[in-house]
Tab-separated table of C-alpha atoms and ligand atoms in Angstrom:
chain	number	residue	atom	x	y	z
J	1	MET	CA	-9.314	-26.684	-22.440
J	2	ALA	CA	-8.691	-23.378	-21.799
J	3	THR	CA	-7.115	-20.277	-22.399
J	4	ILE	CA	-4.807	-19.231	-19.342
J	5	ALA	CA	-2.237	-16.139	-19.083
J	6	MET	CA	0.707	-17.059	-16.720
J	7	LYS	CA	2.902	-14.244	-15.578
J	8	PHE	CA	6.671	-15.024	-13.739
J	9	GLY	CA	8.208	-12.516	-11.705
J	10	GLY	CA	12.300	-11.645	-11.403
J	11	THR	CA	12.697	-13.688	-8.624
J	12	SER	CA	11.333	-17.199	-10.683
J	13	VAL	CA	13.151	-16.141	-14.340
J	14	ALA	CA	16.639	-15.190	-12.132
J	15	ASP	CA	19.184	-17.603	-14.655
J	16	LEU	CA	18.748	-19.663	-16.889
J	17	GLU	CA	17.960	-22.835	-15.050
J	18	ARG	CA	15.004	-21.146	-13.761
J	19	ILE	CA	14.111	-19.721	-17.152
J	20	ARG	CA	13.838	-23.804	-18.112
J	21	HIS	CA	12.152	-24.253	-14.963
J	22	VAL	CA	9.740	-21.882	-16.480
J	23	ALA	CA	9.320	-23.384	-19.580
J	24	SER	CA	8.247	-26.486	-18.102
J	25	LEU	CA	5.453	-25.209	-15.937
J	26	VAL	CA	4.405	-23.717	-19.029
J	27	LYS	CA	4.758	-26.639	-21.531
J	28	ARG	CA	2.720	-28.525	-18.501
J	29	GLU	CA	-0.072	-26.392	-19.173
J	30	VAL	CA	-0.146	-26.844	-23.189
J	31	GLU	CA	0.467	-30.823	-22.780
J	32	ARG	CA	-3.474	-30.460	-20.480
J	33	GLY	CA	-4.305	-28.652	-23.756
J	34	ASN	CA	-4.619	-25.212	-22.807
J	35	LYS	CA	-3.984	-22.089	-24.903
J	36	VAL	CA	-1.073	-19.809	-22.957
J	37	ALA	CA	0.044	-16.480	-23.251
J	38	VAL	CA	3.186	-16.124	-20.913
J	39	VAL	CA	3.863	-12.678	-19.309
J	40	VAL	CA	7.509	-12.235	-17.660
J	41	SER	CA	9.780	-9.846	-15.466
J	42	ALA	CA	13.364	-9.198	-15.972
J	43	MET	CA	15.539	-11.431	-13.738
J	44	ALA	CA	15.594	-10.330	-10.310
J	45	GLY	CA	17.634	-6.854	-10.071
J	46	GLU	CA	17.929	-6.145	-13.496
J	47	THR	CA	15.317	-3.235	-13.493
J	48	ASN	CA	16.913	-1.984	-10.500
J	49	LYS	CA	20.313	-1.651	-12.303
J	50	LEU	CA	18.973	0.100	-15.661
J	51	VAL	CA	17.009	2.610	-13.749
J	52	ALA	CA	20.603	3.039	-11.340
J	53	TRP	CA	21.906	3.660	-14.840
J	54	THR	CA	19.571	6.217	-16.205
J	55	ASN	CA	19.761	8.280	-13.255
J	56	GLU	CA	23.513	7.438	-13.225
J	57	ALA	CA	23.877	9.348	-16.516
J	58	ALA	CA	21.390	12.273	-15.830
J	59	ARG	CA	23.663	13.044	-13.353
J	60	PRO	CA	25.839	16.858	-14.358
J	61	LEU	CA	29.164	17.037	-14.312
J	62	VAL	CA	30.711	18.978	-11.209
J	63	GLN	CA	33.018	21.500	-11.561
J	64	ASP	CA	32.975	23.242	-9.016
J	65	GLY	CA	35.224	21.822	-7.096
J	66	SER	CA	32.454	20.966	-4.263
J	67	ASN	CA	32.275	16.895	-3.434
J	68	ARG	CA	28.369	18.271	-3.640
J	69	ILE	CA	26.968	15.415	-6.232
J	70	PRO	CA	23.879	17.483	-7.746
J	71	ALA	CA	20.839	14.833	-9.215
J	72	ALA	CA	18.842	14.915	-11.491
J	73	ILE	CA	15.831	12.869	-13.258
J	74	PRO	CA	15.980	11.508	-16.679
J	75	ASP	CA	13.788	11.954	-19.216
J	76	GLN	CA	11.410	10.182	-18.540
J	77	ARG	CA	10.470	8.693	-22.615
J	78	GLU	CA	14.369	7.929	-22.734
J	79	TYR	CA	14.117	6.280	-18.520
J	80	ASP	CA	11.489	3.725	-20.364
J	81	VAL	CA	13.642	2.635	-23.611
J	82	VAL	CA	16.504	1.985	-20.732
J	83	VAL	CA	14.533	0.122	-18.273
J	84	ALA	CA	11.682	-1.509	-20.635
J	85	ALA	CA	15.202	-3.228	-21.503
J	86	GLY	CA	15.129	-6.360	-18.975
J	87	GLU	CA	12.075	-7.486	-20.006
J	88	GLN	CA	13.050	-8.008	-23.219
J	89	VAL	CA	15.257	-10.260	-22.509
J	90	THR	CA	13.876	-12.585	-20.787
J	91	CYS	CA	10.918	-12.845	-23.134
J	92	GLY	CA	13.433	-13.838	-25.848
J	93	LEU	CA	15.062	-16.818	-23.484
J	94	LEU	CA	12.236	-18.258	-22.415
J	95	ALA	CA	10.419	-18.672	-26.358
J	96	ILE	CA	13.916	-19.780	-26.661
J	97	ALA	CA	14.185	-22.267	-23.958
J	98	LEU	CA	10.452	-23.211	-24.733
J	99	ASN	CA	11.215	-24.012	-28.562
J	100	ALA	CA	14.347	-26.065	-27.688
J	101	MET	CA	11.521	-27.945	-25.310
J	102	GLY	CA	9.507	-29.090	-28.599
J	103	VAL	CA	6.698	-25.759	-27.633
J	104	LYS	CA	6.042	-23.594	-29.996
J	105	ALA	CA	6.309	-20.668	-28.655
J	106	ARG	CA	7.344	-16.597	-29.759
J	107	SER	CA	8.400	-13.490	-27.842
J	108	TRP	CA	5.952	-10.443	-28.161
J	109	LEU	CA	7.326	-6.874	-26.954
J	110	GLY	CA	4.418	-4.830	-25.534
J	111	TRP	CA	4.283	-2.205	-28.617
J	112	GLN	CA	3.858	-5.935	-30.838
J	113	VAL	CA	0.857	-6.594	-28.811
J	114	PRO	CA	0.057	-3.940	-28.753
J	115	ILE	CA	-0.203	-2.742	-24.979
J	116	GLU	CA	-1.562	0.163	-25.628
J	117	THR	CA	-0.278	3.080	-22.893
J	118	SER	CA	-0.790	6.413	-21.670
J	119	ALA	CA	1.288	8.843	-21.807
J	120	MET	CA	3.107	9.255	-18.648
J	121	HIS	CA	6.160	7.895	-18.945
J	122	GLY	CA	7.417	5.992	-15.851
J	123	SER	CA	4.409	4.947	-14.860
J	124	ALA	CA	2.041	4.757	-17.398
J	125	ARG	CA	-1.583	3.463	-17.549
J	126	ILE	CA	-2.668	0.632	-20.124
J	127	GLU	CA	-5.449	1.885	-21.944
J	128	ALA	CA	-6.023	-1.025	-24.287
J	129	VAL	CA	-4.815	-4.429	-25.042
J	130	PRO	CA	-5.997	-4.733	-29.290
J	131	ALA	CA	-4.194	-8.211	-29.563
J	132	ALA	CA	-5.949	-9.761	-31.906
J	133	ASP	CA	-3.426	-10.983	-34.043
J	134	MET	CA	-1.778	-13.084	-31.077
J	135	LYS	CA	-4.306	-13.506	-29.976
J	136	ALA	CA	-5.494	-15.834	-33.378
J	137	ARG	CA	-1.761	-17.343	-32.438
J	138	VAL	CA	-2.722	-18.480	-29.177
J	139	ALA	CA	-5.971	-19.601	-30.260
J	140	ALA	CA	-3.633	-21.714	-33.187
J	141	GLY	CA	-2.042	-23.537	-30.341
J	142	GLU	CA	1.520	-21.023	-30.307
J	143	VAL	CA	2.874	-19.690	-26.804
J	144	ALA	CA	2.397	-16.390	-26.649
J	145	VAL	CA	5.780	-14.900	-24.612
J	146	VAL	CA	5.132	-11.624	-23.687
J	147	ALA	CA	7.542	-9.165	-21.964
J	148	GLY	CA	5.998	-7.368	-19.151
J	149	PHE	CA	6.064	-4.212	-17.540
J	150	GLN	CA	6.341	-2.330	-21.222
J	151	GLY	CA	3.685	-0.782	-23.403
J	152	VAL	CA	3.249	1.534	-26.375
J	153	ALA	CA	2.652	5.375	-25.596
J	154	PRO	CA	0.931	7.894	-27.872
J	155	GLY	CA	3.705	9.015	-30.739
J	156	SER	CA	5.195	5.202	-30.789
J	157	ARG	CA	7.598	5.380	-27.706
J	158	ILE	CA	7.853	2.963	-25.661
J	159	SER	CA	6.460	3.165	-22.101
J	160	THR	CA	6.655	1.431	-18.788
J	161	LEU	CA	3.805	0.697	-15.994
J	162	GLY	CA	5.597	1.268	-12.885
J	163	ARG	CA	7.990	-1.194	-10.480
J	164	GLY	CA	6.026	-4.145	-10.289
J	165	GLY	CA	3.970	-3.321	-13.450
J	166	SER	CA	4.637	-7.027	-14.832
J	167	ASP	CA	1.482	-7.803	-13.085
J	168	THR	CA	-0.392	-5.391	-14.589
J	169	SER	CA	0.443	-5.905	-17.877
J	170	ALA	CA	-0.296	-10.091	-17.089
J	171	VAL	CA	-3.618	-9.125	-16.018
J	172	ALA	CA	-4.527	-6.455	-18.918
J	173	VAL	CA	-3.209	-9.529	-21.513
J	174	ALA	CA	-5.265	-12.008	-19.851
J	175	ALA	CA	-8.251	-9.524	-20.291
J	176	GLY	CA	-6.891	-8.498	-23.763
J	177	ILE	CA	-7.036	-11.908	-24.988
J	178	GLY	CA	-10.524	-13.421	-23.249
J	179	ALA	CA	-8.384	-15.653	-20.971
J	180	ASP	CA	-10.460	-17.724	-18.478
J	181	ARG	CA	-7.576	-17.177	-15.902
J	182	CYS	CA	-4.637	-15.195	-14.698
J	183	ASP	CA	-1.968	-17.190	-12.764
J	184	ILE	CA	0.138	-15.039	-11.139
J	185	TYR	CA	3.588	-17.158	-9.838
J	186	THR	CA	5.768	-15.533	-7.733
J	187	ASP	CA	8.119	-16.579	-4.936
J	188	VAL	CA	6.137	-16.876	-2.113
J	189	ASP	CA	2.501	-19.499	-2.516
J	190	GLY	CA	0.060	-16.877	-1.948
J	191	VAL	CA	-0.884	-13.961	-0.530
J	192	TYR	CA	-1.018	-14.179	3.437
J	193	THR	CA	-2.985	-11.936	6.213
J	194	THR	CA	0.191	-9.771	6.699
J	195	ASP	CA	3.651	-9.711	5.913
J	196	PRO	CA	4.931	-13.459	7.068
J	197	ARG	CA	8.935	-12.114	7.309
J	198	ILE	CA	7.463	-10.063	10.108
J	199	VAL	CA	4.514	-12.268	11.589
J	200	SER	CA	6.391	-15.657	11.821
J	201	LYS	CA	2.207	-17.285	12.315
J	202	ALA	CA	1.098	-14.822	9.025
J	203	ARG	CA	-1.525	-17.533	7.537
J	204	ARG	CA	-2.177	-17.816	3.404
J	205	LEU	CA	-5.313	-16.746	2.753
J	206	GLU	CA	-7.354	-19.408	0.255
J	207	LYS	CA	-9.403	-16.460	-1.109
J	208	ILE	CA	-9.161	-13.108	-0.869
J	209	SER	CA	-12.221	-10.441	-2.658
J	210	PHE	CA	-11.017	-7.652	-5.142
J	211	GLU	CA	-11.785	-5.225	-2.835
J	212	GLU	CA	-9.824	-6.297	0.005
J	213	MET	CA	-6.619	-7.141	-2.424
J	214	LEU	CA	-7.003	-3.819	-3.944
J	215	GLU	CA	-6.237	-2.159	-0.023
J	216	MET	CA	-4.026	-4.686	0.549
J	217	ALA	CA	-2.202	-3.805	-2.782
J	218	SER	CA	-2.864	-0.529	-2.065
J	219	LEU	CA	-1.431	0.094	1.654
J	220	GLY	CA	1.631	-1.710	1.084
J	221	ALA	CA	1.312	-5.560	0.459
J	222	LYS	CA	3.964	-5.789	-1.606
J	223	VAL	CA	2.380	-8.931	-3.099
J	224	LEU	CA	0.682	-7.593	-6.589
J	225	GLN	CA	0.321	-3.921	-8.164
J	226	THR	CA	-2.457	-2.002	-7.544
J	227	ARG	CA	-2.907	-1.638	-10.735
J	228	SER	CA	-3.424	-5.043	-11.669
J	229	VAL	CA	-6.020	-5.964	-8.993
J	230	GLU	CA	-8.017	-2.659	-10.642
J	231	ILE	CA	-7.601	-4.375	-13.815
J	232	ALA	CA	-8.608	-7.656	-12.775
J	233	MET	CA	-12.189	-6.342	-10.460
J	234	LEU	CA	-12.959	-4.186	-13.474
J	235	HIS	CA	-12.470	-7.032	-16.208
J	236	ARG	CA	-13.594	-9.896	-13.946
J	237	VAL	CA	-10.420	-11.980	-14.269
J	238	PRO	CA	-10.490	-14.921	-12.499
J	239	THR	CA	-6.883	-14.439	-10.819
J	240	ARG	CA	-4.570	-16.621	-8.870
J	241	VAL	CA	-1.239	-16.523	-7.046
J	242	LEU	CA	0.897	-19.080	-6.652
J	243	SER	CA	4.354	-20.597	-5.928
J	244	THR	CA	6.656	-21.187	-9.351
J	245	PHE	CA	8.732	-23.086	-6.861
J	246	THR	CA	5.903	-25.480	-5.486
J	247	PRO	CA	2.836	-24.519	-8.096
J	248	ASP	CA	0.892	-27.658	-7.178
J	249	VAL	CA	0.315	-26.030	-3.287
J	250	GLY	CA	-1.554	-23.217	-1.992
J	251	GLY	CA	-2.145	-20.239	-3.906
J	252	THR	CA	-4.418	-17.664	-3.314
J	253	LEU	CA	-7.641	-16.283	-5.447
J	254	LEU	CA	-8.571	-13.016	-6.139
J	255	CYS	CA	-12.477	-12.823	-6.612
J	256	ASP	CA	-16.220	-11.772	-6.110
J	257	GLU	CA	-17.190	-10.686	-2.411
J	258	GLU	CA	-19.859	-13.024	-2.721
J	259	ASP	CA	-17.813	-15.647	-3.051
J	260	ILE	CA	-16.790	-15.415	0.135
J	261	VAL	CA	-18.501	-17.252	2.633
J	262	GLU	CA	-16.557	-16.854	6.384
J	263	LYS	CA	-15.908	-12.964	7.235
J	264	LYS	CA	-14.281	-11.924	10.110
J	265	PRO	CA	-13.918	-8.598	10.125
J	266	VAL	CA	-10.461	-8.381	9.321
J	267	THR	CA	-8.661	-10.115	6.804
J	268	GLY	CA	-5.242	-9.001	6.311
J	269	ILE	CA	-3.112	-6.459	8.035
J	270	ALA	CA	-0.900	-4.085	5.794
J	271	TYR	CA	1.903	-1.583	6.272
J	272	SER	CA	3.826	0.996	4.571
J	273	ARG	CA	7.502	2.354	5.247
J	274	ASP	CA	7.082	4.531	2.126
J	275	GLU	CA	5.656	7.484	4.202
J	276	ALA	CA	6.100	10.974	5.399
J	277	LYS	CA	4.808	13.326	7.474
J	278	ILE	CA	4.244	17.335	6.645
J	279	THR	CA	2.500	20.019	9.434
J	280	LEU	CA	2.093	23.131	8.213
J	281	HIS	CA	1.573	25.265	11.362
J	282	LYS	CA	-0.717	28.458	11.771
J	283	ILE	CA	-2.680	28.444	8.688
J	284	PRO	CA	-5.442	30.713	8.360
J	285	ASP	CA	-8.901	29.718	8.982
J	286	ARG	CA	-10.968	29.803	5.880
J	287	PRO	CA	-12.302	28.380	2.457
J	288	GLY	CA	-9.486	28.442	0.235
J	289	VAL	CA	-6.260	27.182	2.244
J	290	ALA	CA	-6.447	23.495	1.534
J	291	ALA	CA	-7.086	24.617	-1.971
J	292	ALA	CA	-4.003	26.646	-1.792
J	293	ILE	CA	-2.283	23.941	-0.331
J	294	PHE	CA	-3.020	20.795	-1.970
J	295	GLY	CA	-3.071	22.381	-5.442
J	296	PRO	CA	0.102	23.302	-5.822
J	297	LEU	CA	0.830	19.415	-4.743
J	298	ALA	CA	-1.257	17.748	-7.629
J	299	ASP	CA	0.280	20.070	-9.758
J	300	SER	CA	3.767	19.376	-8.832
J	301	GLY	CA	2.555	14.991	-8.970
J	302	VAL	CA	2.964	14.793	-5.412
J	303	ASN	CA	0.389	12.162	-3.844
J	304	VAL	CA	-1.622	13.562	-0.984
J	305	ASP	CA	-2.577	10.177	1.428
J	306	MET	CA	-3.794	11.069	4.962
J	307	ILE	CA	-5.323	14.577	6.138
J	308	VAL	CA	-5.817	15.677	9.180
J	309	GLN	CA	-6.855	19.646	10.002
J	310	ASN	CA	-6.883	20.953	13.604
J	311	VAL	CA	-10.269	22.626	14.797
J	312	SER	CA	-8.662	26.563	15.458
J	313	GLU	CA	-9.051	27.720	18.881
J	314	ASP	CA	-9.602	30.992	17.804
J	315	ASN	CA	-11.389	30.352	14.160
J	316	LYS	CA	-8.283	32.474	12.840
J	317	LYS	CA	-5.676	30.043	13.108
J	318	THR	CA	-5.239	26.488	12.813
J	319	ASP	CA	-2.497	23.368	12.063
J	320	LEU	CA	-2.888	21.066	9.310
J	321	THR	CA	-1.260	17.816	8.559
J	322	PHE	CA	-0.612	14.922	5.776
J	323	THR	CA	1.074	12.464	4.111
J	324	VAL	CA	2.858	12.432	0.966
J	325	PRO	CA	5.492	9.223	-0.306
J	326	ARG	CA	8.909	9.789	1.512
J	327	GLY	CA	10.598	9.929	-1.692
J	328	ASP	CA	8.115	13.387	-2.569
J	329	LEU	CA	9.483	15.087	0.324
J	330	ALA	CA	11.391	16.691	-1.151
J	331	LYS	CA	9.456	18.104	-4.080
J	332	ALA	CA	6.610	18.570	-1.885
J	333	LEU	CA	8.586	20.782	0.489
J	334	ALA	CA	9.422	22.854	-2.666
J	335	ALA	CA	6.257	23.397	-3.855
J	336	LEU	CA	4.693	24.165	-0.666
J	337	GLU	CA	7.608	27.002	0.266
J	338	LYS	CA	7.220	28.480	-3.368
J	339	HIS	CA	3.736	29.079	-2.690
J	340	ALA	CA	4.254	30.219	1.354
J	341	SER	CA	2.742	33.696	0.719
J	342	GLU	CA	-0.711	32.361	-0.627
J	343	ILE	CA	-1.449	30.128	1.975
J	344	GLY	CA	-0.133	31.945	4.938
J	345	TYR	CA	1.410	29.112	7.433
J	346	ARG	CA	3.832	30.101	9.471
J	347	ASP	CA	6.309	27.479	9.329
J	348	ILE	CA	6.544	23.736	8.244
J	349	THR	CA	7.648	20.633	10.233
J	350	HIS	CA	8.085	17.617	8.655
J	351	ASP	CA	9.003	13.700	9.770
J	352	SER	CA	9.860	10.812	7.190
J	353	ASN	CA	10.086	8.077	10.834
J	354	VAL	CA	6.831	7.227	10.222
J	355	ALA	CA	5.011	4.298	8.666
J	356	LYS	CA	1.292	3.650	8.400
J	357	VAL	CA	-0.170	0.236	9.316
J	358	SER	CA	-3.596	-0.335	8.242
J	359	ILE	CA	-6.520	-3.171	8.588
J	360	ILE	CA	-8.334	-4.548	5.551
J	361	GLY	CA	-12.012	-6.267	5.945
J	362	ILE	CA	-14.942	-6.402	3.890
J	363	GLY	CA	-15.907	-7.852	7.132
J	364	MET	CA	-15.868	-4.177	8.749
J	365	ARG	CA	-19.418	-3.437	7.214
J	366	THR	CA	-21.199	-5.476	9.266
J	367	HIS	CA	-18.789	-5.529	12.327
J	368	ALA	CA	-18.770	-3.097	15.111
J	369	GLY	CA	-15.956	-2.179	17.653
J	370	VAL	CA	-13.257	-3.167	14.915
J	371	ALA	CA	-11.416	0.562	14.720
J	372	GLN	CA	-11.993	0.254	18.277
J	373	THR	CA	-9.903	-2.857	18.638
J	374	MET	CA	-7.126	-1.071	16.989
J	375	PHE	CA	-6.688	1.822	18.781
J	376	SER	CA	-6.756	-0.138	22.409
J	377	THR	CA	-4.426	-2.871	21.375
J	378	LEU	CA	-1.811	-0.201	20.139
J	379	HIS	CA	-2.757	2.012	23.822
J	380	ASP	CA	-2.052	-1.269	25.472
J	381	LYS	CA	1.595	-1.598	23.906
J	382	GLY	CA	2.340	2.016	24.170
J	383	ILE	CA	1.957	3.339	20.840
J	384	ASN	CA	1.046	6.543	20.003
J	385	ILE	CA	-1.408	7.335	16.597
J	386	GLN	CA	-0.309	10.269	15.022
J	387	VAL	CA	-2.618	10.013	12.225
J	388	ILE	CA	-6.065	8.226	11.357
J	389	SER	CA	-8.048	7.822	8.202
J	390	THR	CA	-10.723	5.050	7.122
J	391	SER	CA	-12.910	3.983	4.342
J	392	GLU	CA	-15.156	1.373	4.605
J	393	ILE	CA	-13.359	-1.434	4.235
J	394	LYS	CA	-10.612	-0.379	6.112
J	395	VAL	CA	-8.313	1.507	8.831
J	396	SER	CA	-5.063	3.201	8.393
J	397	VAL	CA	-3.171	4.779	11.374
J	398	LEU	CA	0.244	7.003	11.050
J	399	ILE	CA	2.514	5.591	14.125
J	400	ALA	CA	6.554	5.842	14.812
J	401	GLU	CA	8.384	3.557	12.605
J	402	GLU	CA	9.984	1.851	15.070
J	403	TYR	CA	6.923	0.514	15.987
J	404	VAL	CA	5.578	-1.165	12.994
J	405	GLU	CA	6.655	-4.799	13.478
J	406	LEU	CA	5.252	-4.607	17.081
J	407	ALA	CA	2.032	-3.600	15.903
J	408	VAL	CA	1.512	-5.479	12.884
J	409	ARG	CA	2.415	-7.999	15.238
J	410	ALA	CA	-0.073	-7.034	18.123
J	411	LEU	CA	-2.683	-6.803	15.875
J	412	HIS	CA	-2.535	-9.625	13.751
J	413	SER	CA	-3.108	-11.428	17.635
J	414	ALA	CA	-5.700	-9.288	17.976
J	415	TYR	CA	-8.020	-10.014	15.002
J	416	GLU	CA	-7.279	-13.694	15.629
J	417	LEU	CA	-4.963	-13.700	12.535
J	418	ASP	CA	-2.512	-16.444	14.209
J	419	ALA	CA	-2.040	-19.313	12.464
J	420	ALA	CA	-2.763	-22.725	15.444
I	1	LIG	N1	10.701	-5.770	-13.739
I	1	LIG	C1	9.885	-4.821	-13.369
I	1	LIG	C2	10.355	-4.089	-11.368
I	1	LIG	O1	11.121	-4.548	-11.139
I	1	LIG	C3	8.785	-5.115	-13.550
I	1	LIG	C4	8.046	-6.262	-12.304
I	1	LIG	O2	8.901	-7.085	-12.077
I	1	LIG	O3	7.010	-6.597	-12.404
I	1	LIG	O4	9.203	-3.647	-10.998
I	2	MG	MG1	6.064	-7.991	-8.415
């Protein structure tokens, strides 16, 4: 007998029939003698619809007769009130469906659990889950059906955790009630060596270390929200990724590095099209310039990722290139233009037709020549590398977006990840 947290994503609760199927999977665990807390997402597509409404509502009326439609950012506290609504519906429906099957269950909204978060509305971080009441009821045999994605911020306002956030809710709930494991049910049967939609020979991984999964998620693999992996790693929650539709086959276990016997140099390949590149030409080569550039960007909430600075030929002027999320490009350019005189650049160029491809593996620590294989593979395909960045267990390159699929396929073969 165990205490488990189960999580079901949007496609798993897309309609009532699927919600009943989810209820039957929960019931099965209860019949095995397990105590269960289940976390749900909104029905597939629902959150997108709610987000679009908030943008529409925030748009000011155009009265100048032009057809220029100004965009405006909605108040993030009200945005959260709206977008959190999708999960309220599915958690209530699942509780009803469970009771209809004779399984005692009740719904819990974020503030009721409570899932306490920071005040960063729209992308709040979970700070604590003091779920004593819920924990006691779960222990007494009542299934807790928790609304994912939402929490409560200081001042008792509803918050949300950023897109894909119900993975994080699930792992945090698992940690909060001291669950023995967290099972994330989704529309794929595990974590793959790369995106199977691009590489048909991608293989499911039996196991992946927390560290590698953290890199995979933050470098673009969409299977889990990055923060959920951080919490799983921090609280050492054994976490599995499984398919809702074929729950008894496959699956991937997130585990400690020591539990992985065969350490290949590269475990997986991730890519992200959510990239834009900015180059500042002819900036002064002197102390304080990097701070003058990245300070304003940080202040406007732009996350800078890869950075390269060239050596200056004359010790006076140099060029600096870096990447930002594509959606933040306009914000970043505005911040740089506003501080143009302090920074002292000649001009700015930018490019959104770029993508980042990354190889990830704990085996990299002990194998030599791993990066070289990447560079020569891309060279063989005639793909130019624009920026490189590395950490102990990953190498990322920025390339033209049109070559992403070619690069990922070629690297998947080069590192011998293709399924037989
Ligand atoms: N419903 C939210 C979203 O679409 C949270 C989630 O599905 O994890 O982002
Ligand atoms: Mg998701």
